[in-house]
XYZ file of C-alpha atoms in Angstrom:
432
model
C 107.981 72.888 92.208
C 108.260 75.613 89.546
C 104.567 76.008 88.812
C 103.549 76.462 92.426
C 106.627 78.873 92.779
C 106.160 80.796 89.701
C 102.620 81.112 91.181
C 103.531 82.574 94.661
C 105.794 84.907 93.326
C 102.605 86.145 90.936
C 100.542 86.298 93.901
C 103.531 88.218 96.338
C 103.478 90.623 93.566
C 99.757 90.832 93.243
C 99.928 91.512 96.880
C 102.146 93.879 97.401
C 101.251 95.703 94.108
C 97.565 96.419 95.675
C 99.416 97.213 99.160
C 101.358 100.252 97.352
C 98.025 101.499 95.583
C 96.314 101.124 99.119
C 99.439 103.198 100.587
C 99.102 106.200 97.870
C 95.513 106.978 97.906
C 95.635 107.120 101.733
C 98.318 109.055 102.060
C 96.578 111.495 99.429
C 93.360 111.259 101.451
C 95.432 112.244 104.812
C 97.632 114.893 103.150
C 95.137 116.630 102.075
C 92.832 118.625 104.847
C 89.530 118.862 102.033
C 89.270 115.218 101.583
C 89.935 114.805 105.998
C 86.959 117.282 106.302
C 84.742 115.618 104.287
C 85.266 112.344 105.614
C 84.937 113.621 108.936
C 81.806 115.229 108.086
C 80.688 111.809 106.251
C 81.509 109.602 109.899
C 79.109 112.403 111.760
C 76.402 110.637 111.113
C 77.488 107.158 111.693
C 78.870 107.608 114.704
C 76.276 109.507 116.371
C 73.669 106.558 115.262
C 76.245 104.390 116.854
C 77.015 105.924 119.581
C 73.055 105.447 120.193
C 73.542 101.834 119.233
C 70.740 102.263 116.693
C 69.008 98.814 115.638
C 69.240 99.868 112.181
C 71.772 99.929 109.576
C 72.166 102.930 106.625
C 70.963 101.105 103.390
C 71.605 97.510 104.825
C 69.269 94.779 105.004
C 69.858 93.715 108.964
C 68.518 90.511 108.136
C 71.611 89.555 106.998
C 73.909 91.798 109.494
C 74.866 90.425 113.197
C 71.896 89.607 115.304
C 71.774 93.172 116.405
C 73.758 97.067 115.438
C 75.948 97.798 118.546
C 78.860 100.790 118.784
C 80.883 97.528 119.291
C 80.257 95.700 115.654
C 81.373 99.505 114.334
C 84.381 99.623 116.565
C 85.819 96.402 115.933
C 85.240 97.616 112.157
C 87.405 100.707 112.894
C 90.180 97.651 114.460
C 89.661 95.844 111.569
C 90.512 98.446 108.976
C 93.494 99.475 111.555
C 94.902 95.944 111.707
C 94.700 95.720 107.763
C 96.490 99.214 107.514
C 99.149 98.143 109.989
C 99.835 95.333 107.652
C 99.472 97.094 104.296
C 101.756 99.927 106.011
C 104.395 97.521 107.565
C 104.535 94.923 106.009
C 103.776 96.372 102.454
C 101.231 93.264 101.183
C 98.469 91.250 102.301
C 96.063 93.892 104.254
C 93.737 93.366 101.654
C 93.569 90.062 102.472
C 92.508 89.710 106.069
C 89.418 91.977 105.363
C 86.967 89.874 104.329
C 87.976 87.112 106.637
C 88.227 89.547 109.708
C 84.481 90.551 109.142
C 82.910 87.241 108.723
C 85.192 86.424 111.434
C 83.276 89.412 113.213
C 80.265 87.379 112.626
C 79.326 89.725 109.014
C 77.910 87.485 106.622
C 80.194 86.903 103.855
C 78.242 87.729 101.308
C 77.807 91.241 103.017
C 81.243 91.062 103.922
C 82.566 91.080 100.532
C 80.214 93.974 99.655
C 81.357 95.600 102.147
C 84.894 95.163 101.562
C 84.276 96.405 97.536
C 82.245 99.307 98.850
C 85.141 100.331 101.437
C 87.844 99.916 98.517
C 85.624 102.405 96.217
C 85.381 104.465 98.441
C 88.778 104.775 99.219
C 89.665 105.028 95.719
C 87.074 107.689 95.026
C 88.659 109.817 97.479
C 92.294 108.976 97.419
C 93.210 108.339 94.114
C 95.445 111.065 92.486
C 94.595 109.988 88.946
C 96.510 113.079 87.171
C 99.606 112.186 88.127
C 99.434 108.586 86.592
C 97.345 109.188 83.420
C 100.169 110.202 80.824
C 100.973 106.370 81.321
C 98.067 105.223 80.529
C 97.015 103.295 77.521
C 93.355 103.868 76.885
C 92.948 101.619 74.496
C 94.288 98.733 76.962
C 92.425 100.578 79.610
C 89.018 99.959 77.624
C 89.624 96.583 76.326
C 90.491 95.367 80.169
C 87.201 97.337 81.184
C 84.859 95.838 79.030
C 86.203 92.359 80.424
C 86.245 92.986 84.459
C 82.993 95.007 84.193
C 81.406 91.374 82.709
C 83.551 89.624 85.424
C 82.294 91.622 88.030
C 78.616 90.754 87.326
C 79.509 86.737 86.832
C 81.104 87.222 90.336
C 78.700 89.044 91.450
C 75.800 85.933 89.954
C 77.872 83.061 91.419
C 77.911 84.857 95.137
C 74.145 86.119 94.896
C 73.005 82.769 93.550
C 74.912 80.675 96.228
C 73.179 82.780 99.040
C 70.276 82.399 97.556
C 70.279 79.249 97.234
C 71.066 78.725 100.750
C 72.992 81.516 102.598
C 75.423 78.293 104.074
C 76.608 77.345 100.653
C 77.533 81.089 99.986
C 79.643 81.223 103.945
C 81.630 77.563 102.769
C 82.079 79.092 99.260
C 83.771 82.305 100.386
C 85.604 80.402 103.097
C 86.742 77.940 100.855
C 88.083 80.336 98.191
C 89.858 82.106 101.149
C 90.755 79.433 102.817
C 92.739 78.373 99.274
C 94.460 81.346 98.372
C 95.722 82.872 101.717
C 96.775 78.716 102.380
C 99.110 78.635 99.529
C 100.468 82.217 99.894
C 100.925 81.600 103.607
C 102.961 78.316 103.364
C 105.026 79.283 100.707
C 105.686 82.619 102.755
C 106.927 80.687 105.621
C 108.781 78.184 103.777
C 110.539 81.928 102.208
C 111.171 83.030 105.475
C 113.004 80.086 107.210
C 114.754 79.951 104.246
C 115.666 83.967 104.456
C 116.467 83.180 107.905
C 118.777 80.286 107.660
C 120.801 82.467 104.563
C 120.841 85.534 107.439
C 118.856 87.433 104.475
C 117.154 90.652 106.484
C 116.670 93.362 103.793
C 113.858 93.206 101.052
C 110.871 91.851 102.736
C 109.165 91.092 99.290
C 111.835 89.350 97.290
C 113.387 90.594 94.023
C 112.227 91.777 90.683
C 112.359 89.920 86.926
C 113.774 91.749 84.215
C 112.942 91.146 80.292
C 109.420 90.221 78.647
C 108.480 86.666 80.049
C 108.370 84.290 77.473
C 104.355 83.770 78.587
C 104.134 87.561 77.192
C 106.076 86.935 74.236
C 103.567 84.000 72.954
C 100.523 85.962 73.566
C 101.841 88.895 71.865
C 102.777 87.080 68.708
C 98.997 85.761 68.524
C 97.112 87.305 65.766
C 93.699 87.701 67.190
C 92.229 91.145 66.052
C 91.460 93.529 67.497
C 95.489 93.671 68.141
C 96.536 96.543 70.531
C 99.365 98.615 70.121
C 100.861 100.191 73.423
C 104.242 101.258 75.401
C 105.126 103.401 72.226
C 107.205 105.322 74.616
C 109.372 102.443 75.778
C 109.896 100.737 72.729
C 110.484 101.983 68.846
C 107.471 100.878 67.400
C 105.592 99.859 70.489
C 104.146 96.626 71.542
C 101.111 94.692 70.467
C 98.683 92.314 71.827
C 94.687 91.469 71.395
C 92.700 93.514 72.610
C 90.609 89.616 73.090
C 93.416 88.410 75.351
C 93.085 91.727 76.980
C 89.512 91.409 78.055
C 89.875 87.747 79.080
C 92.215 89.250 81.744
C 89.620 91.253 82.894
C 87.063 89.255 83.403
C 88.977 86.779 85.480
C 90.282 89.998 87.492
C 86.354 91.094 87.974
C 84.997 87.737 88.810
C 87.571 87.262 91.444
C 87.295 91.471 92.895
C 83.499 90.063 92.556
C 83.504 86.934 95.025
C 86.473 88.069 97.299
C 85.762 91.568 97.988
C 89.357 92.405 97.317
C 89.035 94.532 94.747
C 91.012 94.051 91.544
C 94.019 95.408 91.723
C 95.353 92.584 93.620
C 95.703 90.937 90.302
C 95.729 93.365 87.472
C 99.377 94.279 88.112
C 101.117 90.772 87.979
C 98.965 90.182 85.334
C 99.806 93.290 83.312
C 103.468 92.998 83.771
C 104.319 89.385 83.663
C 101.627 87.908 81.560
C 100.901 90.239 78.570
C 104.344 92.164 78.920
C 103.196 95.342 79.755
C 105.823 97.801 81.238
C 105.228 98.958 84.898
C 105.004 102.321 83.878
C 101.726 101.968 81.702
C 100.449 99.741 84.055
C 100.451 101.639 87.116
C 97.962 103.774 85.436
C 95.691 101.504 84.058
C 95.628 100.034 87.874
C 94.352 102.705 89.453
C 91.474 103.642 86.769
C 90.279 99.384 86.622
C 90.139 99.531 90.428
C 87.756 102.345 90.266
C 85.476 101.009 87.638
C 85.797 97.209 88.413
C 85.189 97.895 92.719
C 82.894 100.593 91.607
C 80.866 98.412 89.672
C 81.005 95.351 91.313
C 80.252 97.018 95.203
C 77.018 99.139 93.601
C 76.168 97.135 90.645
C 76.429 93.747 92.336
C 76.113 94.356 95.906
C 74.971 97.446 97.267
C 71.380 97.977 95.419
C 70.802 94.385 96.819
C 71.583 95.185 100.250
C 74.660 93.537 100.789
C 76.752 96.802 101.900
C 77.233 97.184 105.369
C 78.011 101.267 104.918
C 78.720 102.240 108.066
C 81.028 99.425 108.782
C 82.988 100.640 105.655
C 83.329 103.931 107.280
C 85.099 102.293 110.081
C 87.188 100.304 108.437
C 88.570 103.300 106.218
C 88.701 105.085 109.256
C 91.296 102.399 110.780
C 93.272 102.071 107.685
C 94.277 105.786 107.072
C 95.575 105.031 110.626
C 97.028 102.033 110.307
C 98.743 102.244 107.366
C 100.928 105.573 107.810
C 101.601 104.316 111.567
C 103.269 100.648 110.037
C 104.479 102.687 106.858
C 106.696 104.902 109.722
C 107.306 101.784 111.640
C 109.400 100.085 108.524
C 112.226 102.339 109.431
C 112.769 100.835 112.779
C 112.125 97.177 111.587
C 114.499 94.633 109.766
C 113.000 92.990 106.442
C 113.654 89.658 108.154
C 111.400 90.297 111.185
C 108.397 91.987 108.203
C 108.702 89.251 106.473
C 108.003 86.700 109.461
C 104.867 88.587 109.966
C 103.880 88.602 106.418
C 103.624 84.910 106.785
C 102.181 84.484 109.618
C 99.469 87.035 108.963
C 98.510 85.541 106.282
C 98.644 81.855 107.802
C 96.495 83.105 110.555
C 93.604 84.338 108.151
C 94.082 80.885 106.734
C 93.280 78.996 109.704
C 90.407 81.328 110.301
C 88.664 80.125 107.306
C 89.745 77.010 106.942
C 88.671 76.514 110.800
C 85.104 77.214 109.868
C 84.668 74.622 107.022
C 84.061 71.893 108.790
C 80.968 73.234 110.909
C 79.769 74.700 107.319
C 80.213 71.280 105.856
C 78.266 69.340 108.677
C 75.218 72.353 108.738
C 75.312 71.353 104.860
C 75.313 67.513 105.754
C 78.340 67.405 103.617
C 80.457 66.178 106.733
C 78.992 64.333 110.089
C 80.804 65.530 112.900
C 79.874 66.661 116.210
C 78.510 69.754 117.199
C 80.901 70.567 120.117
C 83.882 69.196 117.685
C 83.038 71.600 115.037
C 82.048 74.695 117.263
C 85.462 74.020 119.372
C 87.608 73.917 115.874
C 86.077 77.495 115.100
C 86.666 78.691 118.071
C 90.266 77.458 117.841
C 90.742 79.120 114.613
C 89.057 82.584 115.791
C 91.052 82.588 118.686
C 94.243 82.163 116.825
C 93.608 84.594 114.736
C 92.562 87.757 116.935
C 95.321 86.708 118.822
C 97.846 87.247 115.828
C 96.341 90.107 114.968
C 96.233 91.671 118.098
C 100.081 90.779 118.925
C 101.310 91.920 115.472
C 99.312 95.640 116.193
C 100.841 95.495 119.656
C 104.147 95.127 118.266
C 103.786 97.469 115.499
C 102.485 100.597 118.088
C 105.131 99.436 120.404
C 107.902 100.074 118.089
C 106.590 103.059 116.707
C 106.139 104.936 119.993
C 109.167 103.598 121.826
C 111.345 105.249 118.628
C 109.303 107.712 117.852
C 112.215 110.239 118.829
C 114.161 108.617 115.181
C 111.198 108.869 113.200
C 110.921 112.288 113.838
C 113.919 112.900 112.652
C 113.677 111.309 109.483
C 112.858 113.293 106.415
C 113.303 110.023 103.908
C 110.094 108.726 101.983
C 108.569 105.947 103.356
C 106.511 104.803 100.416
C 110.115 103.117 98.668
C 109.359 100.460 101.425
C 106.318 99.336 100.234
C 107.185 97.242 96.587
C 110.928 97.280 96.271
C 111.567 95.881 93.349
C 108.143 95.955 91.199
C 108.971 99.118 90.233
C 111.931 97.666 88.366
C 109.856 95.424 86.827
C 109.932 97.233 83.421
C 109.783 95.079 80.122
């Protein structure tokens, strides 16, 4: 049980480490009244061709869009990105992860819905990111050596979701399903089993678990491999520094592209776990190198793989940002009124709710694909099962949130304490 363990606990982190990036570039987007103009003035646009429920799309192919534009696909985008940031906010991990789901869910394509997704994340990062502050951390020789890597990864993601469509645009919906379906599966379950088990101790502080100290011995092996071009880094944390190949480095990256690549996520999901736990890189120098891959590597991937293709549903990522500023600083607020017991409930069940969403829709992709041979009604009623389920989690989880935070809005108001400490207690103790 150690391997599967050792690997939720990588993906928690992963999760929660991209739900604290998503928190600081919005709150640097909000705080600051330049960057509100200009993405007020950037909406203008979009809403006024939806408020006409236009039959075209900004850049899109609407081939491959829902049957027709409506002022109600961009609204429930706007939900979407709200529901997300409520999560990201609250719960401090896995809004990233109903994104992508939520849209095909919408009925987006999932090819265009990752696309989308990417495009929405660069854009966010474009406009949020505060990368002065972080940069004297930085290790730009790491930085370059991880670049080279995710910006291949991103176009070998990019091939594998482009070819699948291609190849037949049902093969490309099971795929991303599938993948989905997988991942937010395994995190969900173990989640759940973490939670009774929180709940049966009476454990209701830290919603994300604790923090590992010292270099993992995974970190320690790849470090001692001689494999030029060897890297020397964290000079500032230890006498001498560290060192690692710069060939190990890159390998990193392009697993981190190809999977920003097919799931839309973007890649700083991964790059933090990675960087801290599996080449030994202190938090510190990490952060930094975060926040310039996941510019680059959902740069590159949502224009170089998606967007001059016409898989970008633009104004769809409007909405969705839109929502999220929202959503997150409304469920960052709302942690201060919440126990960590009852957050992380709903982390689980979030995240067990996108899974049956995908994993609902398999078997009518599998029987279109004449993989499976099931009934039309059976596989139609499954889907609907698992759509139902899942709008209705979402929609009870926001209710909850925005009931909390007005009926104690009076105590919020009073407090003057950060909020952002709530979102990855613990990772930033993760130094090595």
């Amino acid at each position: 049980m150690s391997g599967p363990r050792q690997v939720f606990e990588f993906l928690k982190a992963a999760s929660v480490a991209h739900a604290k990036w998503d928190y600081e570039v919005s709150m640097s987007i909000i705080k600051n009244r330049k960057k509100l103009l200009i993405l007020f003035l950037l909406s203008l646009p979009i809403l006024a061709v939806s408020l006409l429920e236009a039959g075209t799309m900004l850049g899109a192919k609407t081939a491959y869009a829902p049957a027709f534009y409506t002022t109600n696909i961009f609204l429930i985008s706007i939900a979407i990105g709200l529901a997300a940031g409520l999560i990201t906010g609250c719960i401090g991990a896995g809004g990233g992860f109903i994104i992508t789901p939520a849209l095909m869910a919408a009925g987006v394509k999932g090819i265009l819905a990752v696309g989308t997704d990417l495009f929405h994340i660069f854009a966010k990062a474009i406009m949020g990111t505060t990368v002065h502050k972080k940069l004297g951390n930085v290790s730009t020789k790491l930085a370059v050596a991880f670049l080279v890597g995710s910006g291949g990864g991103t176009f070998i993601g990019g091939a594998i979701n482009k070819g699948l469509y291609n190849k037949d645009p049902l093969l490309s919906e099971a795929f991303i399903s599938t993948v989905y379906a997988i991942l937010l599966g395994f995190l969900g379950f173990y989640a759940l089993i973490d939670f009774i088990k929180s709940s049966k101790a009476g454990g209701g502080g830290d919603a994300h678990g604790g923090s590992t100290s010292g270099t993992p011995a995974l970190a320690v092996k790849l470090q001692n491999l001689n494999l030029p071009p060897m890297i020397t880094f964290d000079e500032d944390f230890v006498p001498g520094g560290k060192k690692i190949s710069g060939v190990i480095i890159a390998m990193g990256g392009v697993i981190v592209g190809i999977m920003a690549a097919i799931m839309g996520v973007g890649g700083g999901f991964i790059t933090f776990p990675m960087f801290v736990y599996v080449f030994g890189v202190s938090s510190m120098t990490t952060v930094g190198t975060d926040i310039l891959q996941i510019i680059f590597t959902a740069g590159l991937a949502a224009i170089g793989q998606y967007a001059i293709y016409g898989y970008v549903f633009y104004t769809l990522a409007m909405g969705m940002l839109i929502g999220s500023l929202l959503g997150i600083q409304v469920g960052a607020l709302t942690t201060k009124v919440v126990k960590g017991i009852h957050i992380r409930g709903f982390y689980a069940v979030s995240i067990l709710a996108g899974f049956v969403n995908r994993a609902a829709t398999l078997p009518k992709k599998f029987t279109e694909l004449e993989v499976l041979d099931l009934s039309k009604p059976l596989v139609n009623g499954i889907e609907s099962v698992g759509n139902v389920v899942f709008w209705i989690v979402v929609a009870v989880f926001g209710i909850w949130i925005f009931t909390k935070f007005f009926s104690n809005i009076g105590v919020l108001r009073e407090e003057d304490s950060p909020v952002q400490k709530k979102l990855s207690p613990g990772l930033a103790a993760s130094d090595h």
